[in-house]
Tab-separated table of N, CA, C and O in Angstrom:
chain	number	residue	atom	x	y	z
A	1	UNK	N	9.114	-19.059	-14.419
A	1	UNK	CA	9.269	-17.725	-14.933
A	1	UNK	C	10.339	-17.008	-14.133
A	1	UNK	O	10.329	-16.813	-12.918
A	2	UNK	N	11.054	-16.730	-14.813
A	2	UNK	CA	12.598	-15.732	-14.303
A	2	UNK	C	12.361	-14.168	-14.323
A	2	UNK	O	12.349	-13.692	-15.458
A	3	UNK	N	12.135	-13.124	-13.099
A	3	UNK	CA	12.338	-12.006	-13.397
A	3	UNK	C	13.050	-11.408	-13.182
A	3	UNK	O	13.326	-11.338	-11.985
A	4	UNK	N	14.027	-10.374	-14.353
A	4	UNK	CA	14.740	-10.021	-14.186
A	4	UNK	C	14.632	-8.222	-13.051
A	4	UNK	O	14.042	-7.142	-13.067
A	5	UNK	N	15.653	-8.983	-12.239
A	5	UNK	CA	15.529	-7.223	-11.190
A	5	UNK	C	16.215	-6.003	-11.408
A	5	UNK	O	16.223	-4.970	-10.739
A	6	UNK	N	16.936	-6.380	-12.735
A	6	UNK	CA	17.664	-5.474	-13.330
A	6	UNK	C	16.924	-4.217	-13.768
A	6	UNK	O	17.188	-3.014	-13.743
A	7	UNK	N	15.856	-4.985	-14.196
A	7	UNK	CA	15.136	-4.581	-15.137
A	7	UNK	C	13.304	-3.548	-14.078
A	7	UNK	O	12.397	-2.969	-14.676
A	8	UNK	N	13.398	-3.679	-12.881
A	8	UNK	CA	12.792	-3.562	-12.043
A	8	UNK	C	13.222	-2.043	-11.090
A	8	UNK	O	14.208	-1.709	-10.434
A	9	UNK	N	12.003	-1.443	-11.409
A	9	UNK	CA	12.672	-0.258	-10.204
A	9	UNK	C	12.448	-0.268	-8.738
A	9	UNK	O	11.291	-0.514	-8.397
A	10	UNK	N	13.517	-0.002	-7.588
A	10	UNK	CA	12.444	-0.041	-6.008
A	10	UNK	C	11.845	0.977	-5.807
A	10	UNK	O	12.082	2.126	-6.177
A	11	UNK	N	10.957	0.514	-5.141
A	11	UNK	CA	9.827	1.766	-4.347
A	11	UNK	C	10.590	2.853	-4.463
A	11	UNK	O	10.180	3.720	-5.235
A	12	UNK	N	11.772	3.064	-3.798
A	12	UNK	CA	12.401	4.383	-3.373
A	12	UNK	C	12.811	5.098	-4.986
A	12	UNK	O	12.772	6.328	-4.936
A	13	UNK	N	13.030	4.771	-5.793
A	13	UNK	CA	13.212	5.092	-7.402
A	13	UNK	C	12.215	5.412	-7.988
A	13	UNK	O	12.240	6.227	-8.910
A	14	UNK	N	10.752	4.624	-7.415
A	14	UNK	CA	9.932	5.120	-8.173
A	14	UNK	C	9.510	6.819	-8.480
A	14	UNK	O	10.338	7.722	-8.355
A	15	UNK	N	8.393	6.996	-8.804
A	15	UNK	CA	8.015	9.086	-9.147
A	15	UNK	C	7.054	8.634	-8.903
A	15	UNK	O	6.175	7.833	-9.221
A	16	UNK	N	7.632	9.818	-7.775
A	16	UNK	CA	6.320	10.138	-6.838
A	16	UNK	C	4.945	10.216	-7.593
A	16	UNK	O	4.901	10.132	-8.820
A	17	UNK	N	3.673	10.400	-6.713
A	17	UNK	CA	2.389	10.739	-7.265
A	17	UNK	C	2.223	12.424	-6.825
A	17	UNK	O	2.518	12.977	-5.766
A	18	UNK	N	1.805	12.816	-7.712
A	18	UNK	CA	1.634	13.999	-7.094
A	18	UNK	C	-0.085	14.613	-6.891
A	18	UNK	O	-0.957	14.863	-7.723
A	19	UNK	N	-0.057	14.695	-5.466
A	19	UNK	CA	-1.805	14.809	-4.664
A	19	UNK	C	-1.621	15.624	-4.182
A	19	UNK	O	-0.493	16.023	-3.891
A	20	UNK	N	-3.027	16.358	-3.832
A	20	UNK	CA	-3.479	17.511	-3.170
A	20	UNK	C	-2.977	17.250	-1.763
A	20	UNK	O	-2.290	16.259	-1.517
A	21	UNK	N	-3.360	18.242	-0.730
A	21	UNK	CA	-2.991	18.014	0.738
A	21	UNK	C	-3.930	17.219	1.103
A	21	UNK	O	-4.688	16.983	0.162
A	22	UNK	N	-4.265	16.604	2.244
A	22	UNK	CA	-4.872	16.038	2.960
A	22	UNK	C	-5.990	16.585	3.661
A	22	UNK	O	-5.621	16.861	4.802
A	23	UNK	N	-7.276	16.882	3.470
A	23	UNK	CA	-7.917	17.679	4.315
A	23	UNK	C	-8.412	16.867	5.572
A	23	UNK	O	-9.196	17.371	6.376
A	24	UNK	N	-7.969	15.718	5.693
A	24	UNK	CA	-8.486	15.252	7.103
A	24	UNK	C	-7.713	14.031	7.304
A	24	UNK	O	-6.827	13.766	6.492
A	25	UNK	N	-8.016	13.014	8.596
A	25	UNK	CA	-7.083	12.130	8.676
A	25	UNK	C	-7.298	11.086	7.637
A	25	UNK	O	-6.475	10.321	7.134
A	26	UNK	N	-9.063	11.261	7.336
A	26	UNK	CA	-9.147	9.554	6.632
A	26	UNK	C	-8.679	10.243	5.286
A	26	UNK	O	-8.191	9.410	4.523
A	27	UNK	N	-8.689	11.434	4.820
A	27	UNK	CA	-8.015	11.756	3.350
A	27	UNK	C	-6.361	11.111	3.339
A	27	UNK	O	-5.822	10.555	2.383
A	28	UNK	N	-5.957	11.288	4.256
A	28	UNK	CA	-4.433	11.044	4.635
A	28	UNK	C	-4.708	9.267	4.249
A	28	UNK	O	-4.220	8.683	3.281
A	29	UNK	N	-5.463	8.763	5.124
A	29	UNK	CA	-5.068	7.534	5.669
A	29	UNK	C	-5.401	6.800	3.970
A	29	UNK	O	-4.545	5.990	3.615
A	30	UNK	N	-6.395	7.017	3.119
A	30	UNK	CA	-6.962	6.525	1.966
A	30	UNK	C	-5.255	6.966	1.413
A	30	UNK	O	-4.582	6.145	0.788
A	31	UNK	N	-4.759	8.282	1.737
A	31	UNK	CA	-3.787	8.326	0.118
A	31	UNK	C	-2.770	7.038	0.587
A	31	UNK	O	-2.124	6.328	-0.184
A	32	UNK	N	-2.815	6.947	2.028
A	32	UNK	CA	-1.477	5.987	2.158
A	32	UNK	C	-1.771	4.496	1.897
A	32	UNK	O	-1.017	3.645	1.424
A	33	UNK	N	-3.325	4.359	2.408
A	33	UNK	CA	-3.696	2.881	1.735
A	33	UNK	C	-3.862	2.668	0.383
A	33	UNK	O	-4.184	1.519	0.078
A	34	UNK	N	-3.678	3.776	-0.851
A	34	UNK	CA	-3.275	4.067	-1.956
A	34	UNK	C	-2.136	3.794	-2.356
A	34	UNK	O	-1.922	3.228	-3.428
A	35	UNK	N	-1.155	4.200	-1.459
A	35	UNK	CA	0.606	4.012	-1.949
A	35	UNK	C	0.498	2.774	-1.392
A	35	UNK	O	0.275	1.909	-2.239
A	36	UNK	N	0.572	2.395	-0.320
A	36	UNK	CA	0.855	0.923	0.199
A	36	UNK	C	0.249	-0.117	-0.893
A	36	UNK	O	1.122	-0.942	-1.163
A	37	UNK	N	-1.079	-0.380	-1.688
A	37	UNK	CA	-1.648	-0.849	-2.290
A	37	UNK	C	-1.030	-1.031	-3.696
A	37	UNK	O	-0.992	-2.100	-4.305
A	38	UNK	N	-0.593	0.055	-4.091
A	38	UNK	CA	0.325	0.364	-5.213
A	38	UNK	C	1.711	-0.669	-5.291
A	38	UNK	O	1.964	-1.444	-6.213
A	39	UNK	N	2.565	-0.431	-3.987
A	39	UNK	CA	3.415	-0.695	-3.967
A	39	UNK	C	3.335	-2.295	-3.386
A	39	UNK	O	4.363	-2.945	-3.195
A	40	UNK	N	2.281	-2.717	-3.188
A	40	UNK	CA	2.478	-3.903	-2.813
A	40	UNK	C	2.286	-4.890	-4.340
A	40	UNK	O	2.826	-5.977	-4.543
A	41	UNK	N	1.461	-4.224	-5.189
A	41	UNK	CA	0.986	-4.688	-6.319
A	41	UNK	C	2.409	-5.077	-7.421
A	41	UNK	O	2.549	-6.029	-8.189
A	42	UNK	N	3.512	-3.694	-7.058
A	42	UNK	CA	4.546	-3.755	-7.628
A	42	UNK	C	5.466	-4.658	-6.817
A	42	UNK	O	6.518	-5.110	-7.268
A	43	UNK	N	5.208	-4.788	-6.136
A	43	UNK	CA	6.631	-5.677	-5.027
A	43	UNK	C	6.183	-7.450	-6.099
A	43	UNK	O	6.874	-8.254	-6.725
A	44	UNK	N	4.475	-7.309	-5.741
A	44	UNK	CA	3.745	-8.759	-6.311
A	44	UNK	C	4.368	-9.522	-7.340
A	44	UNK	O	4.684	-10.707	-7.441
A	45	UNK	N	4.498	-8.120	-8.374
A	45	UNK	CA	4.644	-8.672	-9.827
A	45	UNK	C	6.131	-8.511	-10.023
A	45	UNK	O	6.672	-9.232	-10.862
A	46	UNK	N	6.766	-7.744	-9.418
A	46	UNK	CA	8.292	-8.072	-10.057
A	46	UNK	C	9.295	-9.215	-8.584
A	46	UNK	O	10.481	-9.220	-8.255
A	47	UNK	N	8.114	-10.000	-8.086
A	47	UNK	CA	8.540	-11.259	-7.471
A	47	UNK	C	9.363	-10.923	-6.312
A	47	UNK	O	10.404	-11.515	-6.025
A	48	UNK	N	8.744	-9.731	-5.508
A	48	UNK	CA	9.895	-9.486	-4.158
A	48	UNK	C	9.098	-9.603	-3.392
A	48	UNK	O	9.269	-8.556	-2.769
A	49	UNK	N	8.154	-10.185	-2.824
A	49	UNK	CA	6.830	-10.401	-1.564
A	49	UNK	C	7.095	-11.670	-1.198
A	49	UNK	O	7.380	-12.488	-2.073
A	50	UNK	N	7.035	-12.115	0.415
A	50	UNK	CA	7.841	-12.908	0.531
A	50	UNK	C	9.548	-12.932	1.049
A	50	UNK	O	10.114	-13.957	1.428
A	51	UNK	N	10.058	-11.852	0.982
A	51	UNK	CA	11.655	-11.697	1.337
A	51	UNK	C	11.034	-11.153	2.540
A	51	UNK	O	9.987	-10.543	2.757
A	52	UNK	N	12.122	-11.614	3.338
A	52	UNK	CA	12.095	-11.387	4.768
A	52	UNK	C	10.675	-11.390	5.718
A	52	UNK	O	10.186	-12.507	5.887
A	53	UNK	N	9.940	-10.187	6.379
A	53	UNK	CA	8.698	-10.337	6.940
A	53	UNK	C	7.462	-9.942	5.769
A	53	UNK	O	6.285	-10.106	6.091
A	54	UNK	N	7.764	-9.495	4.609
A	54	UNK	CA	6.904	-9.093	4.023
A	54	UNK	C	6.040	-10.080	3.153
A	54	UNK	O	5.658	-9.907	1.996
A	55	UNK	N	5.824	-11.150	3.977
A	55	UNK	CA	4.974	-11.423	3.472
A	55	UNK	C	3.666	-11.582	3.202
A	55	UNK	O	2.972	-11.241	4.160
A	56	UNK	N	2.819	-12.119	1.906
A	56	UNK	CA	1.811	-12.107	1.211
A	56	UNK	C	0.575	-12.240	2.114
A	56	UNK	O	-0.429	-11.694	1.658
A	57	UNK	N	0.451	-12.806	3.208
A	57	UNK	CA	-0.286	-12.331	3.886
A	57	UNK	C	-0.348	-11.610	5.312
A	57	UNK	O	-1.268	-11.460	6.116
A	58	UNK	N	0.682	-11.315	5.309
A	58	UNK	CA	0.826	-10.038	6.403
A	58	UNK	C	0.688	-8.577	5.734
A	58	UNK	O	0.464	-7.513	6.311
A	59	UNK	N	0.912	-8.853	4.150
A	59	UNK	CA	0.896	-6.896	3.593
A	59	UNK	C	-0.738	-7.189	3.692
A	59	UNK	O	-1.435	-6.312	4.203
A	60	UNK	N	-1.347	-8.393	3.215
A	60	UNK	CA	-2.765	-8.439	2.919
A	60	UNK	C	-3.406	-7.549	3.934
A	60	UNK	O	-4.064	-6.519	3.793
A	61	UNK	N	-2.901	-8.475	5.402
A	61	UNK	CA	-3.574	-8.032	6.574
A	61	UNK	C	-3.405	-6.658	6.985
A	61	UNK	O	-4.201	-6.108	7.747
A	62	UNK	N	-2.620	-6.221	6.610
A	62	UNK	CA	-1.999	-5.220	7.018
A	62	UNK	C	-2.931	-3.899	6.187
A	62	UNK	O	-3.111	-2.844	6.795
A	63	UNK	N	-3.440	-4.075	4.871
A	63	UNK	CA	-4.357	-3.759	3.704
A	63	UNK	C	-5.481	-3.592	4.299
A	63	UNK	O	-5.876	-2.468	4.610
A	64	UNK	N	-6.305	-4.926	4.597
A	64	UNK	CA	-7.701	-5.044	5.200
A	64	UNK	C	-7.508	-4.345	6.168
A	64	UNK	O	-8.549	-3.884	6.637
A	65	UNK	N	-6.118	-3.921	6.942
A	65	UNK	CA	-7.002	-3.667	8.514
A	65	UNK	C	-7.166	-1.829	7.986
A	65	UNK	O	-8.154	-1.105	8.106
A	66	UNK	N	-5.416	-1.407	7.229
A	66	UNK	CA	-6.237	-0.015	7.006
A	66	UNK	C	-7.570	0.869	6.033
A	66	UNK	O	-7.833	2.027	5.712
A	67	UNK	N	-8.085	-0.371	5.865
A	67	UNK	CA	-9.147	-0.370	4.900
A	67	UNK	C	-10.261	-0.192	5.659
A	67	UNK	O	-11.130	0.573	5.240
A	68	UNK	N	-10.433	-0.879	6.928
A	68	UNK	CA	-11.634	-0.781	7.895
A	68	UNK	C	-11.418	0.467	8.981
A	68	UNK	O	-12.326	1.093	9.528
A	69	UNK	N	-10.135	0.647	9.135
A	69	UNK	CA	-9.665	1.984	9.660
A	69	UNK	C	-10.419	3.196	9.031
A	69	UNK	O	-11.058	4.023	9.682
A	70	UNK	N	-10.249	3.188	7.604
A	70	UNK	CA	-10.749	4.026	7.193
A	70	UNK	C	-12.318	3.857	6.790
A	70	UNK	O	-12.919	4.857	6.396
A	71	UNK	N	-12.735	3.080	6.848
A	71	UNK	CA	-14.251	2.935	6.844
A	71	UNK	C	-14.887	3.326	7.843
A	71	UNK	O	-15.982	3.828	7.591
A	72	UNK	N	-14.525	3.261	9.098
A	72	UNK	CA	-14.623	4.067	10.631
A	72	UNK	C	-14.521	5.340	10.518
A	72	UNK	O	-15.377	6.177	10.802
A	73	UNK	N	-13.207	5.548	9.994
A	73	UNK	CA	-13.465	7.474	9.639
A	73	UNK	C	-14.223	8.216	8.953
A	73	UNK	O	-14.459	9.424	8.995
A	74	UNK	N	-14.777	6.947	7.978
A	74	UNK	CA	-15.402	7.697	6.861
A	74	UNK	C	-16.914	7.980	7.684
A	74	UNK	O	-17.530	9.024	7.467
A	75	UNK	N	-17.400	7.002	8.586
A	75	UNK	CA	-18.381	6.750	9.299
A	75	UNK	C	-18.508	7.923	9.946
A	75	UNK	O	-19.411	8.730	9.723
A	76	UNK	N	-17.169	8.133	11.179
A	76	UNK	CA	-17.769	9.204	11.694
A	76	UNK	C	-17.829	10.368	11.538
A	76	UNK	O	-18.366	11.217	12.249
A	77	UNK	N	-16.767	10.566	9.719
A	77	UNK	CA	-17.439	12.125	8.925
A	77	UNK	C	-18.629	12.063	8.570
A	77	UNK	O	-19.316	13.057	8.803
A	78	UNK	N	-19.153	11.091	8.011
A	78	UNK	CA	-20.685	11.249	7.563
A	78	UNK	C	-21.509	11.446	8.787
A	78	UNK	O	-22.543	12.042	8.483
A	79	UNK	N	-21.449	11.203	9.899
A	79	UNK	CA	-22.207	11.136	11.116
A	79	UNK	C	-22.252	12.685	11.661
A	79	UNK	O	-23.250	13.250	12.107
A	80	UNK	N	-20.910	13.248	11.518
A	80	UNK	CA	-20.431	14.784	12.161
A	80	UNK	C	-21.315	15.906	11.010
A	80	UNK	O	-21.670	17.060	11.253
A	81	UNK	N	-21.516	15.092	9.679
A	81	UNK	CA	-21.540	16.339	8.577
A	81	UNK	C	-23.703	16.794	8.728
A	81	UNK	O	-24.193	17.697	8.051
């Protein structure tokens, strides 16, 4: 399967999302493990994962770890509230 990159927009081209502010760090940290997640999904499918360090399982790792990051925060808001 051939994809064409012509036909492909980069991250930096894409439109924006547009979100509320952040009311705390793990709100922050979820919107960015949101964009990162996004954009890794798009890198996936129009066949650019893999070029240079980005690869398929370093974005993974990189995913899981801010995923448990934020499971910690979420922990110690529920603990504070």
């Amino acid at each position: 399967m051939i994809i064409d990159q012509k036909d492909t927009r980069p991250l930096h081209e894409a439109a924006p999302l547009a979100c509320a502010p952040a009311r705390s760090d793990a709100d922050a940290l979820e919107a960015a493990l949101a964009d990162m997640t996004r954009a890794f999904s798009s890198d996936f499918v129009a066949g650019r994962v893999g070029e240079r360090h980005n690869t398929y399982q370093h974005r993974t790792r990189v995913l899981r770890q801010m995923g448990g990051q934020l499971a910690k925060l979420r922990e110690r808001e529920d603990a504070g509230s």
